[in-house]
PDB file of C-alpha atoms in Angstrom:
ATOM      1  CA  UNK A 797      -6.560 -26.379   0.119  1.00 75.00           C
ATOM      2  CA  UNK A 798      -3.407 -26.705  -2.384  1.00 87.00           C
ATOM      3  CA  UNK A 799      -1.873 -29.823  -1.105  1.00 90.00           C
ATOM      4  CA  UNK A 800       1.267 -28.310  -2.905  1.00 89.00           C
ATOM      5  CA  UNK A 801       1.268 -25.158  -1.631  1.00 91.00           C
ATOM      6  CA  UNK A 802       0.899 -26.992   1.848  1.00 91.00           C
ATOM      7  CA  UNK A 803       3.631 -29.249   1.518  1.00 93.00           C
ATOM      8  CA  UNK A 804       5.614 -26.661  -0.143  1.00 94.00           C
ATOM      9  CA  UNK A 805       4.487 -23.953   3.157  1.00 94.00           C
ATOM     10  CA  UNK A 806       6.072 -27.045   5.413  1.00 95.00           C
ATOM     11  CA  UNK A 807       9.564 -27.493   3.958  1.00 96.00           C
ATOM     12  CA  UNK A 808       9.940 -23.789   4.446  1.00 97.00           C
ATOM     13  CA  UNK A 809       8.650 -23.750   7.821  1.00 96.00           C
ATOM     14  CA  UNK A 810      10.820 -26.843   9.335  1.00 96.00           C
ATOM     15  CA  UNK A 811      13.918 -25.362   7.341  1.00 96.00           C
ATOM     16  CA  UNK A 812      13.689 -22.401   9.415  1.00 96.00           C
ATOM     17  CA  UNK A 813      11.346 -21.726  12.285  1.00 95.00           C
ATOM     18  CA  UNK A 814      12.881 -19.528  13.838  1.00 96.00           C
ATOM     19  CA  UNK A 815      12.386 -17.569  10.526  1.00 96.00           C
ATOM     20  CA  UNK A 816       8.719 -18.268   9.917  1.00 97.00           C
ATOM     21  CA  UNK A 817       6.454 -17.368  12.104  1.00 96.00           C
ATOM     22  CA  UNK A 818       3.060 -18.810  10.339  1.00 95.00           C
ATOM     23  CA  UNK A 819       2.224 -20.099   6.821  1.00 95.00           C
ATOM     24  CA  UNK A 820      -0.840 -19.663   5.407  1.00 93.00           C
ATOM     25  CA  UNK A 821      -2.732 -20.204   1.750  1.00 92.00           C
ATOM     26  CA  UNK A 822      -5.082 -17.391   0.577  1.00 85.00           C
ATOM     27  CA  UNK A 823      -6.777 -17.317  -2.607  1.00 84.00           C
ATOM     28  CA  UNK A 824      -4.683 -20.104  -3.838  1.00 84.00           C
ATOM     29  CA  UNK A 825      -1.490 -18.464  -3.116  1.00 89.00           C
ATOM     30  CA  UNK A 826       1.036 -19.408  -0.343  1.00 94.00           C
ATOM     31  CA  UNK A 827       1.459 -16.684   2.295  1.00 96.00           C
ATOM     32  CA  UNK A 828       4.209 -16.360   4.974  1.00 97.00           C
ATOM     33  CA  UNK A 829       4.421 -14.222   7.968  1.00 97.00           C
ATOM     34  CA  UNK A 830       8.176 -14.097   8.932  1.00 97.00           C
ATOM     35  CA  UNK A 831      10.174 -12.045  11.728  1.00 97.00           C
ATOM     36  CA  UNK A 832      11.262  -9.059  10.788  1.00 96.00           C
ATOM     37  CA  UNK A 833      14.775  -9.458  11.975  1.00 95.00           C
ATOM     38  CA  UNK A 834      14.867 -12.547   9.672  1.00 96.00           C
ATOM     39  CA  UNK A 835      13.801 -11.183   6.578  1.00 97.00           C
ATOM     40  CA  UNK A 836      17.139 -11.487   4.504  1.00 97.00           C
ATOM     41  CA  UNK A 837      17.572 -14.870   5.747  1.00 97.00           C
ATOM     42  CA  UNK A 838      14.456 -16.334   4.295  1.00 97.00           C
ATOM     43  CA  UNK A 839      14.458 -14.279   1.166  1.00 98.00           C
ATOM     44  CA  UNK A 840      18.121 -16.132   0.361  1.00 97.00           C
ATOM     45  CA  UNK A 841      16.901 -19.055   1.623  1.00 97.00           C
ATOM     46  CA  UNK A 842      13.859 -19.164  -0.923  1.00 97.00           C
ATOM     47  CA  UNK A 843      16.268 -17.425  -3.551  1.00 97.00           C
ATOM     48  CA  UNK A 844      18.522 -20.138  -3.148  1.00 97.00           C
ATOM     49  CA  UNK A 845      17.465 -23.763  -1.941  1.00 96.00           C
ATOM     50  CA  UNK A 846      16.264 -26.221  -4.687  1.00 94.00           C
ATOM     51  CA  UNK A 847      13.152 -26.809  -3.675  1.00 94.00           C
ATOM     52  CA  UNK A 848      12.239 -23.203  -3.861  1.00 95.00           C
ATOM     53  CA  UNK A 849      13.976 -20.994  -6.356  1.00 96.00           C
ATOM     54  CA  UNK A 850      12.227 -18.031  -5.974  1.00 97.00           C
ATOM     55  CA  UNK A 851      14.395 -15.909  -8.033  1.00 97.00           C
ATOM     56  CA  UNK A 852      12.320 -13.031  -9.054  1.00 97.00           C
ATOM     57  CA  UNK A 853      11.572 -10.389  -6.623  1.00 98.00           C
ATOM     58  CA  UNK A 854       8.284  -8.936  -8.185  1.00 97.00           C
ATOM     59  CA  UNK A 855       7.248  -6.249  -5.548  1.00 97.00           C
ATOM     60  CA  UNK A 856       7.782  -4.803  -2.489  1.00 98.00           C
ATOM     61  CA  UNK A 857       4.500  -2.770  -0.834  1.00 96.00           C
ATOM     62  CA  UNK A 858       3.212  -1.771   2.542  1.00 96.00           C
ATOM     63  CA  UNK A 859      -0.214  -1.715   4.186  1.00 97.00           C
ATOM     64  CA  UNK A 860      -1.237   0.634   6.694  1.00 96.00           C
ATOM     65  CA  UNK A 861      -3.355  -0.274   9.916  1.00 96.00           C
ATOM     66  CA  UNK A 862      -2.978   2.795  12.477  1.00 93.00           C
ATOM     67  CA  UNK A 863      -4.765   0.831  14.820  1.00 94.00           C
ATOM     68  CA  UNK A 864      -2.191  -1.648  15.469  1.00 94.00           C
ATOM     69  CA  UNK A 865       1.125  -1.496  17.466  1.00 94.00           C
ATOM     70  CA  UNK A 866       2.809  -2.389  14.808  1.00 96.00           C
ATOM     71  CA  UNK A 867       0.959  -0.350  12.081  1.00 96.00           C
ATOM     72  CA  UNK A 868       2.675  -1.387   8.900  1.00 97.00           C
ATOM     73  CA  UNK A 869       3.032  -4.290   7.112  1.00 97.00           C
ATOM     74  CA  UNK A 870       6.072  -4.836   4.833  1.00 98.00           C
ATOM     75  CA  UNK A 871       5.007  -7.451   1.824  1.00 98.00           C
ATOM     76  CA  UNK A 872       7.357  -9.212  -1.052  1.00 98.00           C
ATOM     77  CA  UNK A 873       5.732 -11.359  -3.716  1.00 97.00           C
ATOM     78  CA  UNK A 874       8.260 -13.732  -5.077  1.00 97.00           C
ATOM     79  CA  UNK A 875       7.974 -15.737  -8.240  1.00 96.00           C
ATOM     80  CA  UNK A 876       9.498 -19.240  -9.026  1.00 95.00           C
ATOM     81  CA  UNK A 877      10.408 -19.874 -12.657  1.00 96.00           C
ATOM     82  CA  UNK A 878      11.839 -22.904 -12.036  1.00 95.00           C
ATOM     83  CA  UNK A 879       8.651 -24.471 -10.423  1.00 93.00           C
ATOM     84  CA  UNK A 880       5.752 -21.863 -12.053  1.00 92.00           C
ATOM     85  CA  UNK A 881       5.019 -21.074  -8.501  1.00 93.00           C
ATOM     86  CA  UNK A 882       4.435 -17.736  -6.459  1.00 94.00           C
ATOM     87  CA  UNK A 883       4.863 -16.714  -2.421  1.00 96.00           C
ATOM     88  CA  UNK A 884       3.833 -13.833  -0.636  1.00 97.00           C
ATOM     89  CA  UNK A 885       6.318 -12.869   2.455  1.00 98.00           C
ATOM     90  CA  UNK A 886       5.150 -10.354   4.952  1.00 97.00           C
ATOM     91  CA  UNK A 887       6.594  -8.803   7.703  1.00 98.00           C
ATOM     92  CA  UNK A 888       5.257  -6.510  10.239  1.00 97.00           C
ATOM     93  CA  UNK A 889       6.730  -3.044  11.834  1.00 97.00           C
ATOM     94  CA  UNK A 890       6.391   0.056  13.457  1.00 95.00           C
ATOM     95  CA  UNK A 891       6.880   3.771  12.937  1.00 92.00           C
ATOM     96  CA  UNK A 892      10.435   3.573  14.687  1.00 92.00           C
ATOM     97  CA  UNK A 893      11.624  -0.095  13.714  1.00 94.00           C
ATOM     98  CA  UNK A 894      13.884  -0.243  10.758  1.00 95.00           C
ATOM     99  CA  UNK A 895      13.331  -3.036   8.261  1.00 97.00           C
ATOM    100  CA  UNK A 896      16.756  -4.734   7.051  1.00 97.00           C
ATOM    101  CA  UNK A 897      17.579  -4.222   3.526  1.00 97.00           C
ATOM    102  CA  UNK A 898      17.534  -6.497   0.473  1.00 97.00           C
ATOM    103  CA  UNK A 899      19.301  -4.962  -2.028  1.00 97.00           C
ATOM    104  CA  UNK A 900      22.076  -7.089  -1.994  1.00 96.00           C
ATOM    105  CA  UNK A 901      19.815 -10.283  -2.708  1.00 97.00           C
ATOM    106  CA  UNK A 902      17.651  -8.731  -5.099  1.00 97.00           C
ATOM    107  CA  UNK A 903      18.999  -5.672  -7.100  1.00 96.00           C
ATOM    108  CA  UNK A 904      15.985  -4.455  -8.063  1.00 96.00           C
ATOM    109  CA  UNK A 905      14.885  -4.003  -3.951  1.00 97.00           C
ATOM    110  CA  UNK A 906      16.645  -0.518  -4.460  1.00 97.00           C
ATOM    111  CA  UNK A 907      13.776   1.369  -6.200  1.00 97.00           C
ATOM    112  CA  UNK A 908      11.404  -1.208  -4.490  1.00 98.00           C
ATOM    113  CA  UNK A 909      12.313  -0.003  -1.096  1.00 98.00           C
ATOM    114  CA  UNK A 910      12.326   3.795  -1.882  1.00 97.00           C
ATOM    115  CA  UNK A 911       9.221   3.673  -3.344  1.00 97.00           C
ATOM    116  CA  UNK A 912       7.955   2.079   0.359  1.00 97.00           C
ATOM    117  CA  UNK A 913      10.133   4.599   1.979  1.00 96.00           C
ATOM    118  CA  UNK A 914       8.558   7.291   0.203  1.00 96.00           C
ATOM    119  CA  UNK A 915       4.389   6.421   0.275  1.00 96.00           C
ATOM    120  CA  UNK A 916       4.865   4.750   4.001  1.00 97.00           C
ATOM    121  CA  UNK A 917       7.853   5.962   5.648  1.00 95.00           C
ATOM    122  CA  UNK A 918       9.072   2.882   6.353  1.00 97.00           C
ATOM    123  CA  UNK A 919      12.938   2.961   6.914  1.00 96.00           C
ATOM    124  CA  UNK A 920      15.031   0.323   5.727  1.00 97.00           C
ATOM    125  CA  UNK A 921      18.320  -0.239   7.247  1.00 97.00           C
ATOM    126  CA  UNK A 922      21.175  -0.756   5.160  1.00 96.00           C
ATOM    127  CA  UNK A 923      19.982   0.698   2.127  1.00 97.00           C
ATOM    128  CA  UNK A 924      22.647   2.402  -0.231  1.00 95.00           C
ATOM    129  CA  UNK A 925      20.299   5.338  -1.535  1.00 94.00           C
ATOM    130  CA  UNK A 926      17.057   5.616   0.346  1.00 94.00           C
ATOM    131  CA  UNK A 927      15.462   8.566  -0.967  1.00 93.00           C
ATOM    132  CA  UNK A 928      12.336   9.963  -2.436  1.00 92.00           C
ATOM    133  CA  UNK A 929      11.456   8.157  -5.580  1.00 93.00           C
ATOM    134  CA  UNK A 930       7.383   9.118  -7.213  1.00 93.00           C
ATOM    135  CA  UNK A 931       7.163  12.149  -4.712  1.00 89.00           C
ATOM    136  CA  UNK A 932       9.459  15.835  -4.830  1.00 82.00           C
ATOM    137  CA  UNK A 933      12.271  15.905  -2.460  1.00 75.00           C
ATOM    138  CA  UNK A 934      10.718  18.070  -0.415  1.00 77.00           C
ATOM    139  CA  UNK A 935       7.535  16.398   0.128  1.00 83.00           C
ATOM    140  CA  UNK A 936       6.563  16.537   3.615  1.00 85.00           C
ATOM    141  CA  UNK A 937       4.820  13.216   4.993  1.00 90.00           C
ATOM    142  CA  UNK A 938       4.117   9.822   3.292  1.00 94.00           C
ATOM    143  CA  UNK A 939       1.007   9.905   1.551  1.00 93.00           C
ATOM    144  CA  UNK A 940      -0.378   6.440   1.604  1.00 95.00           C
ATOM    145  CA  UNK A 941      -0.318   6.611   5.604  1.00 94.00           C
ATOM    146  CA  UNK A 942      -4.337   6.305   6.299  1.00 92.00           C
ATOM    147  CA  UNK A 943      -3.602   9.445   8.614  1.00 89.00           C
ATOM    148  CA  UNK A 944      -2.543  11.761   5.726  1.00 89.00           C
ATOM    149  CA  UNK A 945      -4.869  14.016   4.444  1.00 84.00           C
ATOM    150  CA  UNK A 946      -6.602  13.460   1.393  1.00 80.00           C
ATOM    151  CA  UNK A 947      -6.100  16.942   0.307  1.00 78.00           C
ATOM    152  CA  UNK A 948      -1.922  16.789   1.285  1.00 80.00           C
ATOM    153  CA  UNK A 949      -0.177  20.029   3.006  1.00 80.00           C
ATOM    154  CA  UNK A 950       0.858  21.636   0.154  1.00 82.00           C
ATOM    155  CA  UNK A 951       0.120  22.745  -3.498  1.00 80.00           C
ATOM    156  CA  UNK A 952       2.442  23.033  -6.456  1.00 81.00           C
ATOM    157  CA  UNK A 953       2.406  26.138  -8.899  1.00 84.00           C
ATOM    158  CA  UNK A 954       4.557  27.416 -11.350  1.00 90.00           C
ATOM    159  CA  UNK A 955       4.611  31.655  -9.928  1.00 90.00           C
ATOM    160  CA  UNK A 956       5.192  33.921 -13.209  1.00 93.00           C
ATOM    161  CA  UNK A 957       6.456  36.395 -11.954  1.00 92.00           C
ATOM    162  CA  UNK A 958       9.257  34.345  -9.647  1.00 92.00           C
ATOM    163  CA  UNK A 959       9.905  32.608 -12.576  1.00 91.00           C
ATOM    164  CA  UNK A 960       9.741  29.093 -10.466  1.00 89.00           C
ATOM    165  CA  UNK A 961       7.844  26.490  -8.798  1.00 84.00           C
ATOM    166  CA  UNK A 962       6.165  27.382  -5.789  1.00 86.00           C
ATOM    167  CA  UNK A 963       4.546  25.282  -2.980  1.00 83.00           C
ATOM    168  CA  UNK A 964       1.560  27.280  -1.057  1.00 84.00           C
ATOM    169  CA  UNK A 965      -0.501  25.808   1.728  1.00 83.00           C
ATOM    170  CA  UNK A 966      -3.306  24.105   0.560  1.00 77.00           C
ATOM    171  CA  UNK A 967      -6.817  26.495   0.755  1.00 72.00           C
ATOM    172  CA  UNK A 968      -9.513  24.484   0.083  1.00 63.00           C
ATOM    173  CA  UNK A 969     -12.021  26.944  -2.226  1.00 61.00           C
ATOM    174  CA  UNK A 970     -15.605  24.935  -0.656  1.00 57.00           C
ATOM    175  CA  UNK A 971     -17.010  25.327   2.611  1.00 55.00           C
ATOM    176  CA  UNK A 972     -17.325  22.149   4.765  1.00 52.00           C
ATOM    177  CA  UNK A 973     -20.861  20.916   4.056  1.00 51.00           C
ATOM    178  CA  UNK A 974     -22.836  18.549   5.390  1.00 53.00           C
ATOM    179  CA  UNK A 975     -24.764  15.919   3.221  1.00 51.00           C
ATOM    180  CA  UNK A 976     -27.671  14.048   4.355  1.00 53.00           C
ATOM    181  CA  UNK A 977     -26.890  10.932   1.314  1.00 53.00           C
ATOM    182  CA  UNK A 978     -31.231  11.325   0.387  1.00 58.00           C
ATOM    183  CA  UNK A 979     -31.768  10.693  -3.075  1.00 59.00           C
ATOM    184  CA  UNK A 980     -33.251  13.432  -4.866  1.00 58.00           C
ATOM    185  CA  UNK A 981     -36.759  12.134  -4.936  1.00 59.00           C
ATOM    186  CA  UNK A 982     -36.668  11.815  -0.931  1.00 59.00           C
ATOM    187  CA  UNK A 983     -34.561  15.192   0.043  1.00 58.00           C
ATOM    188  CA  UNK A 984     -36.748  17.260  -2.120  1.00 59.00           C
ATOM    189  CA  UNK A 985     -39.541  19.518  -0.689  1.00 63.00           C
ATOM    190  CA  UNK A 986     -40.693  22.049  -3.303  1.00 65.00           C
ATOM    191  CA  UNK A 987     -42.874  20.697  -5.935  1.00 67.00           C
ATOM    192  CA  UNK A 988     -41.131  20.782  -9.504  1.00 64.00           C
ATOM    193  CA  UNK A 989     -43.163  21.673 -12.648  1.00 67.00           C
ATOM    194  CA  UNK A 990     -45.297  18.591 -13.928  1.00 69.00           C
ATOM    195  CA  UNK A 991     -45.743  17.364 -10.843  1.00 68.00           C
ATOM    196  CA  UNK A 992     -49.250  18.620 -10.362  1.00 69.00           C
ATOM    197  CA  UNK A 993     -50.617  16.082 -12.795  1.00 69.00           C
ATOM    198  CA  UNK A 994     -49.464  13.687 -10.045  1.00 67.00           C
ATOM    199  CA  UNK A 995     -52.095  15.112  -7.912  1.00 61.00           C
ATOM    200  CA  UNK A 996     -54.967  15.016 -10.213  1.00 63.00           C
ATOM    201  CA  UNK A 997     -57.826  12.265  -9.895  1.00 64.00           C
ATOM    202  CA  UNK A 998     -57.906  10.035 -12.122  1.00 65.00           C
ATOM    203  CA  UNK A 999     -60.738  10.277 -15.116  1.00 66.00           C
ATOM    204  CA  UNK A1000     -64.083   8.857 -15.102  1.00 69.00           C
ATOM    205  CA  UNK A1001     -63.887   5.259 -16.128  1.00 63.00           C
ATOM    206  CA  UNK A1002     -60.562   4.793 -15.729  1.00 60.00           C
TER     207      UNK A1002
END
């Protein structure tokens, strides 16, 4: 443990509990698991306090477990200059919840947030321009959900004779098949050329 990071986890903690929910270090990095509702409170409080100064907002991702209630997780990695250290926020949400915006701590949350928006669905309230950013405008879905299909809805094509691009239903061109994962020495049965010699006794005095 990074008596640091731990003392470092503390001060953050007793400055605002009702913020923080838990603190944690993984792989040598300090992790925090904050309310939702609180988000832009912490974030300007480790923006802003001396003995944090985390200044640069480096990301903004999400993480997808269907399983959960609260499927998504919302996660900012932070980076002090000032004291050559890094934090990991996360929050938690659901399908429905919005997630409060932090564009007007860090500027660069804008394309941060619509690139989450776009790959997760996950809304954030309060942003001034939350639209598609790395997908078409009318992309239907998020595709980084784990329940999105690998193969998407729709295909892209430029049509000749329409003189545009045209989006067509995706039709898969292969059967479903079903593999049985043998190697090819186990799975096959006929006998290939050479292999007789295999078979053959070995020679006198050998």
């Amino acid at each position: 443990m990074n008596q640091a990071l731990q003392d470092l986890g503390d001060y953050i903690a007793a400055a605002l509990p009702e913020a923080v929910k838990e603190v944690q270090q993984q792989h040598d990095e300090l992790a925090i698991l904050a309310r939702r509702s609180s988000i832009r409170q912490l974030l300007k409080f480790l923006r802003d306090d001396s003995q944090t100064q985390f200044k640069v907002l480096v990301d903004i991702c999400g993480a997808d477990y269907p399983d959960r209630d609260e499927r998504f997780d919302v996660v900012y990695n932070l980076l002090s200059v000032k004291h050559n250290q890094r934090i990991r926020v996360k929050i938690v949400t659901d399908e429905a919840s919005a997630v409060p915006t932090v564009v007007e701590l860090f500027s660069c949350a804008g394309w941060l947030e619509r690139e989450t928006w776009d790959l997760y669905g996950i809304f954030f309230e309060g942003h001034p321009d939350l639209r598609r950013l790395l997908t078409d405008y009318g992309f239907e879905g998020h595709p980084l959900r784990k329940d999105f299909p690998l193969t998407g809805h729709v295909e892209v094509r430029y049509d000749q004779q329409q003189k545009r691009v045209v989006y067509d239903p995706v039709k898969l061109t292969q059967d479903f098949r079903n593999f049985d994962f043998l190697s090819p020495w186990e799975g096959m049965t006929r006998q290939l050329p050479g292999d007789e010699k295999a078979e053959q006794p070995p020679a006198e005095g050998e």
